[in-house]
CSV table of C-alpha atoms in Angstrom, one decimal:
chain,number,residue,atom,x,y,z
A,27,ASP,CA,0.1,-0.3,-0.1
A,28,THR,CA,1.2,3.1,-0.9
A,29,ALA,CA,1.9,5.9,2.3
A,30,VAL,CA,1.7,9.0,0.1
A,31,SER,CA,0.2,9.0,-2.3
A,32,GLN,CA,0.0,12.0,-5.1
A,33,THR,CA,-2.2,13.0,-8.0
A,34,PRO,CA,-1.4,13.6,-11.2
A,35,LYS,CA,1.9,12.1,-11.2
A,36,TYR,CA,2.8,14.9,-14.7
A,37,LEU,CA,0.7,17.7,-15.7
A,38,VAL,CA,1.5,19.7,-19.1
A,39,THR,CA,-0.3,22.3,-19.3
A,40,GLN,CA,-0.3,26.3,-20.6
A,41,MET,CA,0.6,29.5,-18.9
A,42,GLY,CA,-2.6,31.0,-16.9
A,43,ASN,CA,-4.4,27.8,-16.6
A,44,ASP,CA,-5.7,26.9,-13.4
A,45,LYS,CA,-4.5,23.2,-11.8
A,46,SER,CA,-5.0,21.6,-8.3
A,47,ILE,CA,-2.0,18.4,-7.9
A,48,LYS,CA,-3.5,16.5,-4.9
A,49,CYS,CA,-2.4,14.4,-2.2
A,50,GLU,CA,-3.2,11.8,0.4
A,51,GLN,CA,-1.5,10.1,3.3
A,52,ASN,CA,-2.9,6.5,4.9
A,53,LEU,CA,-0.2,6.6,7.9
A,54,GLY,CA,-2.3,8.1,10.2
A,55,HIS,CA,-0.2,11.7,10.6
A,56,ASP,CA,-1.1,14.4,12.0
A,57,THR,CA,0.9,17.3,9.6
A,58,MET,CA,1.5,17.4,5.7
A,59,TYR,CA,4.0,19.4,3.6
A,60,TRP,CA,4.0,20.9,0.8
A,61,TYR,CA,7.8,21.2,-0.7
A,62,LYS,CA,8.3,22.5,-4.5
A,63,GLN,CA,11.9,20.9,-6.5
A,64,ASP,CA,12.8,23.5,-9.2
A,65,SER,CA,15.2,22.6,-11.7
A,66,LYS,CA,18.4,23.2,-10.4
A,67,LYS,CA,17.2,20.1,-7.4
A,68,PHE,CA,17.0,22.3,-4.7
A,69,LEU,CA,14.2,21.1,-2.3
A,70,LYS,CA,12.5,24.4,-0.8
A,71,ILE,CA,9.1,24.4,1.3
A,72,MET,CA,5.7,26.0,1.0
A,73,PHE,CA,3.4,24.8,3.4
A,74,SER,CA,2.2,22.7,6.0
A,75,TYR,CA,-0.5,21.8,7.8
A,76,ASN,CA,-1.5,20.3,11.3
A,77,ASN,CA,-4.7,19.4,11.4
A,78,LYS,CA,-5.7,21.0,9.1
A,79,GLU,CA,-4.4,24.6,10.5
A,80,LEU,CA,-2.0,25.6,8.2
A,81,ILE,CA,1.7,26.3,10.5
A,82,ILE,CA,4.0,27.0,7.8
A,83,ASN,CA,4.2,29.1,4.9
A,84,GLU,CA,7.0,30.6,3.3
A,85,THR,CA,7.7,33.4,0.8
A,86,VAL,CA,5.0,32.2,-1.7
A,87,PRO,CA,2.6,34.1,-4.6
A,88,ASN,CA,-0.7,33.9,-3.6
A,89,ARG,CA,-1.6,32.3,-6.8
A,90,PHE,CA,-1.0,29.2,-4.8
A,91,SER,CA,-3.2,28.2,-2.4
A,92,PRO,CA,-2.8,24.9,0.0
A,93,LYS,CA,-6.5,23.2,1.3
A,94,SER,CA,-6.8,20.6,4.0
A,95,PRO,CA,-10.4,18.8,4.1
A,96,ASP,CA,-9.4,16.3,6.7
A,97,LYS,CA,-6.1,15.0,8.2
A,98,ALA,CA,-5.0,12.5,5.8
A,99,HIS,CA,-5.4,14.9,2.3
A,100,LEU,CA,-3.3,18.0,1.5
A,101,ASN,CA,-4.6,19.7,-1.6
A,102,LEU,CA,-2.4,22.1,-3.9
A,103,HIS,CA,-4.5,24.3,-6.3
A,104,ILE,CA,-2.2,26.9,-8.4
A,105,ASN,CA,-4.0,30.4,-9.9
A,106,SER,CA,-2.3,31.7,-13.3
A,107,LEU,CA,0.3,29.2,-14.1
A,108,GLU,CA,3.3,30.9,-14.9
A,109,LEU,CA,6.3,29.3,-16.8
A,110,GLY,CA,7.9,29.5,-14.0
A,111,ASP,CA,6.2,27.2,-12.2
A,112,SER,CA,7.5,24.4,-13.5
A,113,ALA,CA,9.1,22.6,-11.5
A,114,VAL,CA,8.3,18.6,-9.3
A,115,TYR,CA,5.8,18.9,-6.1
A,116,PHE,CA,6.3,16.7,-3.4
A,117,CYS,CA,4.5,15.8,-0.8
A,118,ALA,CA,5.6,14.8,2.7
A,119,SER,CA,3.6,13.6,6.0
A,120,SER,CA,4.9,13.5,9.3
A,121,GLN,CA,3.3,12.6,13.4
A,122,ARG,CA,4.5,15.5,15.4
A,123,LYS,CA,6.1,13.5,18.2
A,124,VAL,CA,8.6,15.2,21.0
A,125,THR,CA,12.3,14.1,20.2
A,126,GLN,CA,12.2,13.4,16.4
A,127,GLU,CA,9.7,13.5,13.3
A,128,THR,CA,10.3,11.5,10.3
A,129,GLN,CA,9.0,13.3,7.0
A,130,TYR,CA,7.4,10.3,4.5
A,131,PHE,CA,7.6,11.6,1.1
A,132,GLY,CA,4.8,11.1,-1.6
A,133,PRO,CA,6.7,10.3,-5.7
A,134,GLY,CA,6.7,13.8,-6.9
A,135,THR,CA,3.9,15.8,-9.3
A,136,ARG,CA,6.1,16.3,-12.2
A,137,LEU,CA,4.7,19.8,-13.1
A,138,LEU,CA,5.3,21.5,-17.2
A,139,VAL,CA,4.1,25.1,-17.8
A,140,LEU,CA,4.0,25.6,-21.7
B,9,ASP,CA,18.0,25.5,11.7
B,10,ALA,CA,22.1,25.5,11.5
B,11,LYS,CA,23.5,24.8,8.2
B,12,THR,CA,25.6,22.2,6.6
B,13,THR,CA,28.2,21.5,4.4
B,14,GLN,CA,28.7,19.0,2.0
B,15,PRO,CA,31.0,17.5,-0.4
B,16,PRO,CA,28.5,18.0,-4.0
B,17,SER,CA,30.1,14.9,-5.0
B,18,MET,CA,31.5,11.6,-3.9
B,19,ASP,CA,32.5,8.1,-5.1
B,20,CYS,CA,32.0,4.5,-4.1
B,21,ALA,CA,33.0,1.2,-5.7
B,22,GLU,CA,30.2,-1.7,-4.9
B,23,GLY,CA,30.6,-3.9,-2.0
B,24,ARG,CA,32.4,-1.0,-0.1
B,25,ALA,CA,31.9,1.2,2.2
B,26,ALA,CA,30.0,4.5,2.0
B,27,ASN,CA,31.1,7.2,4.3
B,28,LEU,CA,29.1,10.5,3.1
B,29,PRO,CA,30.5,13.7,5.5
B,30,CYS,CA,28.6,16.0,6.4
B,31,ASN,CA,29.8,19.9,8.4
B,32,HIS,CA,27.5,21.4,10.9
B,33,SER,CA,29.7,24.0,12.6
B,34,THR,CA,27.1,25.7,14.0
B,35,ILE,CA,25.2,22.8,15.2
B,36,SER,CA,23.4,24.0,19.0
B,37,GLY,CA,22.5,21.9,21.2
B,38,ASN,CA,19.3,20.4,21.0
B,39,GLU,CA,19.3,20.4,16.8
B,40,TYR,CA,19.4,17.2,15.6
B,41,VAL,CA,21.3,15.0,12.7
B,42,TYR,CA,19.4,14.0,10.2
B,43,TRP,CA,20.0,12.3,6.8
B,44,TYR,CA,17.7,12.0,3.8
B,45,ARG,CA,18.6,10.4,0.2
B,46,GLN,CA,16.8,11.3,-3.3
B,47,ILE,CA,16.7,8.5,-5.6
B,48,HIS,CA,16.9,10.2,-9.3
B,49,SER,CA,13.4,10.8,-9.9
B,50,GLN,CA,11.8,9.5,-6.1
B,51,GLY,CA,10.6,10.9,-3.6
B,52,PRO,CA,13.1,11.6,-0.2
B,53,GLN,CA,13.8,8.7,1.7
B,54,TYR,CA,14.5,9.5,5.2
B,55,ILE,CA,17.7,7.0,6.2
B,56,ILE,CA,18.5,8.1,10.1
B,57,HIS,CA,18.7,10.5,12.7
B,58,GLY,CA,21.4,11.8,16.3
B,59,LEU,CA,21.4,13.6,18.4
B,60,LYS,CA,25.0,12.6,20.5
B,61,ASN,CA,25.4,8.9,19.9
B,62,ASN,CA,26.1,7.5,17.1
B,63,GLU,CA,23.4,5.5,16.6
B,64,THR,CA,23.0,2.7,13.6
B,65,ASN,CA,19.6,1.0,11.8
B,66,GLU,CA,19.2,-1.6,9.2
B,67,MET,CA,20.2,0.9,6.5
B,68,ALA,CA,22.9,3.1,8.2
B,69,SER,CA,24.8,4.0,10.8
B,70,LEU,CA,25.9,7.8,12.0
B,71,ILE,CA,28.5,9.0,12.9
B,72,ILE,CA,28.6,12.3,15.2
B,73,THR,CA,32.3,13.8,16.1
B,74,GLU,CA,32.4,14.5,20.0
B,75,ASP,CA,32.1,18.2,19.1
B,76,ARG,CA,28.9,17.3,17.6
B,77,LYS,CA,30.1,19.7,14.6
B,78,SER,CA,30.8,17.3,12.1
B,79,SER,CA,29.2,14.3,11.2
B,80,THR,CA,29.5,10.7,8.9
B,81,LEU,CA,27.0,8.4,7.2
B,82,ILE,CA,28.2,5.0,6.9
B,83,LEU,CA,26.6,2.9,4.2
B,84,PRO,CA,28.6,-0.4,4.6
B,85,HIS,CA,28.4,-2.2,1.9
B,86,ALA,CA,27.1,0.5,-1.1
B,87,THR,CA,24.7,-1.4,-3.0
B,88,LEU,CA,24.1,-0.4,-7.2
B,89,ARG,CA,20.5,1.3,-6.1
B,90,ASP,CA,22.2,3.4,-3.4
B,91,THR,CA,23.1,5.9,-5.9
B,92,ALA,CA,21.7,8.8,-4.9
B,93,VAL,CA,21.8,12.2,-4.1
B,94,TYR,CA,22.2,12.3,0.2
B,95,TYR,CA,20.3,15.4,2.0
B,96,CYS,CA,22.1,16.3,5.7
B,97,ILE,CA,20.2,18.5,7.3
B,98,VAL,CA,20.1,19.3,11.3
B,99,ARG,CA,17.2,20.9,12.7
B,100,VAL,CA,15.1,20.6,16.5
B,101,GLY,CA,13.6,17.8,17.2
B,102,ASN,CA,10.9,18.2,19.0
B,103,GLN,CA,9.3,21.0,17.1
B,104,GLY,CA,7.2,20.2,13.9
B,105,GLY,CA,8.6,21.5,11.0
B,106,LYS,CA,10.5,22.3,7.7
B,107,LEU,CA,13.3,20.1,6.4
B,108,ILE,CA,15.9,22.7,4.9
B,109,PHE,CA,17.5,20.8,2.0
B,110,GLY,CA,20.7,22.3,1.1
B,111,GLN,CA,22.5,20.5,-2.8
B,112,GLY,CA,23.5,17.2,-0.9
B,113,THR,CA,26.5,15.0,-2.5
B,114,GLU,CA,25.3,12.7,-5.1
B,115,LEU,CA,26.8,9.7,-3.9
B,116,SER,CA,27.2,7.3,-7.4
B,117,VAL,CA,28.0,3.5,-6.8
B,118,LYS,CA,30.4,1.8,-9.5
B,119,PRO,CA,29.9,-2.0,-10.6
């Protein structure tokens, strides 16, 4: 069974379009994340939700809007897509603990904006 | 979170031990050292973490110097499937939150 799954795996779209990518985890974790990996392979946090509450919101254009309908799901909606949004987007989840917290990553969604 | 410094690339012969160094000279007393890796086209994968004692699990061993300013990840018998980018990350262990990924070390295991 896949622990952290993302859909779609690939997304090719035109500039200006609006698109959503979805993430689901079946690990029973209470915290979920979105990371972006650009063409230079740098991985950077975008958002994090804990128990459906937004707790991390990095400097991300407000065209990006995360939504967490429940603890097992975290979706990412992107409005007015731009060429620079082309990247691989990774979802991750973890369970908050006192001493350590391991994040489990999904397989990624490869977004290409033309 | 403290910054880390890793060599950009390393080679290792299949079957030999791979020793990946990491410098974290500004690490604070409550910051843990975490290692993740990213195999090509996959999501990052947790390997191991530690605070000050050496740690071992089924994947690797983590050696942390006594002053905690550096550490070494050891893959005891590297295989071709261990070819990946390895990231050393330091962060406070008792707070949920972001992982700050650096450039990592690209490890190539060769036959």
